[in-house]
């Protein structure tokens, strides 16, 4: 079987569409379709069938895609062993991170990586819903993701998960708010406020939903943004309250902003590095992941 054709089949299994498979493998959609047809002819059975406006893998296609993953891993291991023999970390590593984790991790990570002269970094901003981080491992070597305590997101079974740090999440209040001087607040005391939130489905939104369930009433979200600095300034100006991660917020030291923990439930987010198995065996990726883990260990100290 042609290795390039198997790569296309795995990409279709991962992404579910010819267009996305083309993007993931650096081909045109037409080339992907031709490769799939050629692979079907070579194995003598139907691997892809029409489904709605797109296509999907048949049972045979799914079986072959799953089996060929071991081929992809074996080839990546071959590349990694060759790099090990050369005793050098070389090449480019593409790392995707959401903004607040980047603020905490990237300065220290890049400083640590300065000694690796043959290794270059490509940094990508990537903040999505909780369940969508794993899909980005098809395009990036390392994906920094976050989640709350509420669930284990879908899609993680096919990737390696490396815990980085766990960060408390507090209620952000303006300094003149009646509760600002408290050492802690209960969910019922703050849920009736006007909330500055993140997009629905994002980790901190899921935490706010859990807080609403505990308090027995829904939160009124008056503004949503992926920007924590914007939320900090809106809260400091008295336009609402917000859930904000403690370490990331401390970096900004916004005047007039106070963080108060919730006392009747533990609120926190877990920051993790996700890596696809085929990418994890690269020596350069392993080197960056080791330095990333070391950088993360310093954050909560």
Coordinates of C-alpha atoms in Angstrom, one line a residue:
X1 CA 0.0 0.0 0.0
X2 CA 1.2 3.5 -0.8
X3 CA 2.2 5.4 2.4
X4 CA 0.9 8.7 1.1
X5 CA -2.5 7.2 0.4
X6 CA -2.7 5.8 3.9
X7 CA -1.8 9.2 5.3
X8 CA -4.7 10.7 3.4
X9 CA -7.0 8.0 4.7
X10 CA -6.0 8.7 8.3
X11 CA -6.5 12.4 7.7
X12 CA -10.0 11.8 6.5
X13 CA -10.7 9.6 9.5
X14 CA -9.4 12.4 11.8
X15 CA -11.2 15.3 10.2
X16 CA -14.3 13.9 8.6
X17 CA -14.1 15.8 5.3
X18 CA -12.0 15.9 2.2
X19 CA -11.4 19.6 2.5
X20 CA -10.0 19.3 6.1
X21 CA -8.0 16.2 5.1
X22 CA -6.5 18.2 2.2
X23 CA -5.5 21.0 4.6
X24 CA -4.0 18.6 7.2
X25 CA -1.8 16.8 4.6
X26 CA -0.9 19.8 2.4
X27 CA -2.8 18.6 -0.6
X28 CA -5.6 19.9 -2.7
X29 CA -9.1 18.3 -2.2
X30 CA -8.8 16.9 -5.8
X31 CA -5.5 15.2 -4.9
X32 CA -7.0 13.8 -1.8
X33 CA -10.0 12.3 -3.7
X34 CA -7.6 10.8 -6.3
X35 CA -5.4 9.3 -3.6
X36 CA -8.5 7.7 -1.9
X37 CA -9.7 6.3 -5.2
X38 CA -6.3 4.8 -5.9
X39 CA -6.1 3.2 -2.5
X40 CA -9.6 1.7 -3.0
X41 CA -8.4 0.2 -6.2
X42 CA -5.3 -1.2 -4.6
X43 CA -7.1 -2.9 -1.7
X44 CA -10.1 -4.0 -3.8
X45 CA -12.8 -2.8 -1.6
X46 CA -14.8 0.4 -0.9
X47 CA -13.3 2.6 1.8
X48 CA -15.3 5.8 1.3
X49 CA -19.0 6.4 0.7
X50 CA -21.2 9.4 0.1
X51 CA -22.9 10.8 3.2
X52 CA -25.1 13.9 2.8
X53 CA -23.0 16.5 1.0
X54 CA -19.8 14.9 2.0
X55 CA -18.2 11.5 2.5
X56 CA -17.5 9.1 5.3
X57 CA -15.4 6.0 5.8
X58 CA -17.0 2.6 5.5
X59 CA -16.4 0.0 8.1
X60 CA -13.5 -1.2 6.0
X61 CA -12.1 2.3 5.7
X62 CA -12.3 2.8 9.4
X63 CA -10.5 -0.5 10.0
X64 CA -7.7 0.3 7.6
X65 CA -7.3 3.9 8.9
X66 CA -7.0 2.5 12.5
X67 CA -4.5 -0.1 11.4
X68 CA -2.5 2.4 9.4
X69 CA -2.0 4.7 12.4
X70 CA 0.6 2.2 13.6
X71 CA 2.4 2.7 10.2
X72 CA 2.4 6.4 10.8
X73 CA 3.7 6.0 14.3
X74 CA 6.4 3.6 13.1
X75 CA 7.5 6.1 10.4
X76 CA 7.6 8.9 13.0
X77 CA 9.6 6.7 15.3
X78 CA 12.0 6.0 12.5
X79 CA 12.5 9.7 12.0
X80 CA 12.9 10.2 15.8
X81 CA 15.5 7.4 16.1
X82 CA 17.5 8.9 13.2
X83 CA 17.4 12.3 15.0
X84 CA 18.5 10.6 18.2
X85 CA 21.4 9.0 16.4
X86 CA 22.4 12.5 15.2
X87 CA 22.3 13.7 18.9
X88 CA 20.6 17.0 18.2
X89 CA 17.2 18.6 18.5
X90 CA 16.5 20.0 15.0
X91 CA 13.6 21.4 13.1
X92 CA 10.6 23.5 13.8
X93 CA 8.0 22.8 16.5
X94 CA 4.5 24.3 16.1
X95 CA 2.9 25.1 19.5
X96 CA -0.7 26.4 19.8
X97 CA -1.8 28.1 23.0
X98 CA -4.7 30.2 24.3
X99 CA -3.8 33.7 25.4
X100 CA -3.7 33.5 29.2
X101 CA -1.6 30.3 29.2
X102 CA 0.7 31.9 26.7
X103 CA 1.3 34.8 29.0
X104 CA 2.2 32.5 31.8
X105 CA 4.3 30.0 29.9
X106 CA 5.8 31.4 26.8
X107 CA 8.4 33.9 28.2
X108 CA 9.9 31.2 30.4
X109 CA 9.7 28.5 27.7
X110 CA 11.4 30.6 25.1
X111 CA 14.1 31.5 27.5
X112 CA 14.7 27.9 28.3
X113 CA 14.8 27.0 24.6
X114 CA 17.4 29.6 23.8
X115 CA 20.2 27.0 24.2
X116 CA 18.8 24.9 21.4
X117 CA 20.2 26.7 18.4
X118 CA 19.0 24.3 15.8
X119 CA 15.3 24.3 17.0
X120 CA 12.8 27.0 15.9
X121 CA 9.4 27.6 17.3
X122 CA 6.2 28.6 15.5
X123 CA 3.6 30.0 17.9
X124 CA -0.1 29.9 17.2
X125 CA -3.0 31.6 19.1
X126 CA -5.7 29.0 19.6
X127 CA -8.6 29.3 22.1
X128 CA -11.7 27.2 21.4
X129 CA -14.5 25.3 23.2
X130 CA -13.4 22.7 25.7
X131 CA -14.0 19.7 23.4
X132 CA -12.2 21.2 20.4
X133 CA -8.6 21.4 21.6
X134 CA -7.7 17.8 20.7
X135 CA -8.6 18.3 17.0
X136 CA -5.8 20.9 16.7
X137 CA -3.1 18.3 17.4
X138 CA -3.5 17.3 13.7
X139 CA -2.1 20.7 12.7
X140 CA 0.2 21.5 15.6
X141 CA 2.9 19.6 17.4
X142 CA 1.9 20.7 20.9
X143 CA -1.5 22.1 21.8
X144 CA -2.0 23.8 25.2
X145 CA -5.5 23.3 26.4
X146 CA -7.6 24.0 29.5
X147 CA -10.6 22.5 31.1
X148 CA -12.6 22.6 34.4
X149 CA -13.3 19.9 36.8
X150 CA -16.7 19.2 35.3
X151 CA -15.7 16.7 32.6
X152 CA -13.0 15.0 30.4
X153 CA -13.4 16.5 26.9
X154 CA -14.1 14.3 23.9
X155 CA -11.4 13.5 21.5
X156 CA -8.6 13.0 24.1
X157 CA -8.4 9.2 23.7
X158 CA -6.4 9.6 20.6
X159 CA -3.8 12.1 22.0
X160 CA -1.2 12.1 24.8
X161 CA -2.2 14.4 27.7
X162 CA 0.6 16.0 29.7
X163 CA -0.7 17.9 32.8
X164 CA 1.1 21.3 33.2
X165 CA -0.6 23.1 36.2
X166 CA -3.9 23.5 38.0
X167 CA -5.0 27.1 38.5
X168 CA -7.6 28.4 41.0
X169 CA -10.5 30.4 39.5
X170 CA -11.8 33.3 41.6
X171 CA -14.7 35.8 41.4
X172 CA -13.3 39.2 40.2
X173 CA -15.0 42.2 41.8
X174 CA -14.4 45.9 41.6
X175 CA -12.6 47.2 44.8
X176 CA -15.6 49.2 45.8
X177 CA -18.0 46.2 45.6
X178 CA -19.7 45.4 48.9
X179 CA -18.2 41.9 48.8
X180 CA -14.6 43.0 47.9
X181 CA -13.3 43.0 51.4
X182 CA -14.4 39.5 52.1
X183 CA -12.0 36.5 52.4
X184 CA -14.5 34.4 50.5
X185 CA -18.0 34.4 49.0
X186 CA -20.7 31.7 48.5
X187 CA -22.1 31.0 45.1
X188 CA -25.6 32.3 46.1
X189 CA -24.1 35.6 47.1
X190 CA -22.7 36.4 43.7
X191 CA -24.8 34.6 41.1
X192 CA -27.3 37.4 40.9
X193 CA -24.6 39.9 39.7
X194 CA -24.2 41.0 36.1
X195 CA -21.5 38.7 34.6
X196 CA -18.7 39.4 32.2
X197 CA -18.2 36.0 30.6
X198 CA -16.4 34.0 27.9
X199 CA -18.0 32.4 24.9
X200 CA -20.4 29.5 25.6
X201 CA -18.7 26.2 25.9
X202 CA -15.4 27.6 26.8
X203 CA -13.9 26.2 30.1
X204 CA -14.7 29.2 32.3
X205 CA -18.2 29.3 30.9
X206 CA -18.7 25.7 31.9
X207 CA -17.5 26.6 35.4
X208 CA -20.0 29.5 35.6
X209 CA -22.8 27.1 34.5
X210 CA -21.7 24.8 37.4
X211 CA -21.8 27.8 39.8
X212 CA -25.3 28.6 38.6
X213 CA -26.5 25.1 39.3
X214 CA -25.0 25.2 42.8
X215 CA -26.7 28.6 43.5
X216 CA -30.0 27.4 42.0
X217 CA -30.5 30.2 39.5
X218 CA -28.9 31.1 36.1
X219 CA -26.2 33.7 35.7
X220 CA -27.0 36.9 33.7
X221 CA -24.1 37.2 31.3
X222 CA -24.1 40.8 29.9
X223 CA -20.9 40.5 27.8
X224 CA -18.8 37.7 26.4
X225 CA -15.2 37.9 25.2
X226 CA -12.1 35.6 25.0
X227 CA -10.0 38.5 26.4
X228 CA -9.3 38.3 30.1
X229 CA -7.6 41.8 30.1
X230 CA -10.9 43.3 28.8
X231 CA -12.9 41.5 31.4
X232 CA -10.5 42.7 34.1
X233 CA -11.0 46.3 33.1
X234 CA -14.7 46.1 32.8
X235 CA -15.0 44.6 36.2
X236 CA -12.6 47.2 37.7
X237 CA -14.8 49.9 36.2
X238 CA -17.9 48.4 37.9
X239 CA -19.6 47.0 34.9
X240 CA -20.1 43.5 36.3
X241 CA -18.2 40.6 37.9
X242 CA -16.3 37.7 36.3
X243 CA -14.7 34.4 36.9
X244 CA -11.0 34.8 36.3
X245 CA -7.9 32.5 36.6
X246 CA -5.8 33.6 39.6
X247 CA -2.3 33.3 38.3
X248 CA -3.0 34.9 34.9
X249 CA -4.9 37.7 36.4
X250 CA -2.1 38.4 38.9
X251 CA 0.2 39.2 36.0
X252 CA -1.8 42.3 35.0
X253 CA -2.3 43.9 38.5
X254 CA -5.2 46.0 37.3
X255 CA -6.0 48.8 39.7
X256 CA -9.5 48.5 41.3
X257 CA -9.7 44.8 40.7
X258 CA -10.1 42.3 43.6
X259 CA -10.1 38.5 43.4
X260 CA -12.2 36.6 46.0
X261 CA -12.4 32.8 46.1
X262 CA -15.7 30.9 46.2
X263 CA -15.9 29.0 49.5
X264 CA -18.7 26.5 48.9
X265 CA -17.2 24.8 45.8
X266 CA -13.7 24.4 44.5
X267 CA -13.3 26.3 41.2
X268 CA -10.2 25.7 39.1
X269 CA -9.0 25.0 35.6
X270 CA -6.5 22.4 34.5
X271 CA -3.9 23.5 31.9
X272 CA -2.5 20.6 29.8
X273 CA -0.4 19.9 26.8
X274 CA -1.9 17.7 24.1
X275 CA 0.2 15.9 21.6
X276 CA -0.7 13.5 18.8
X277 CA 1.1 10.1 18.9
X278 CA 2.8 10.6 15.5
X279 CA 4.2 14.0 16.6
X280 CA 5.1 12.9 20.2
X281 CA 8.0 10.7 19.0
X282 CA 9.9 13.6 17.4
X283 CA 13.0 14.5 19.4
X284 CA 12.4 18.2 18.9
X285 CA 8.8 17.9 20.2
X286 CA 10.0 15.9 23.2
X287 CA 12.6 18.6 23.9
X288 CA 10.0 21.4 23.8
X289 CA 7.6 19.4 25.9
X290 CA 10.2 18.8 28.6
X291 CA 11.1 22.5 28.8
X292 CA 7.4 23.4 28.8
X293 CA 6.7 21.0 31.7
X294 CA 9.7 22.5 33.6
X295 CA 8.4 26.0 33.0
X296 CA 4.9 25.1 34.2
X297 CA 6.3 23.7 37.5
X298 CA 7.4 27.2 38.4
X299 CA 4.1 28.9 38.0
X300 CA 2.3 28.0 41.2
X301 CA 5.4 28.4 43.4

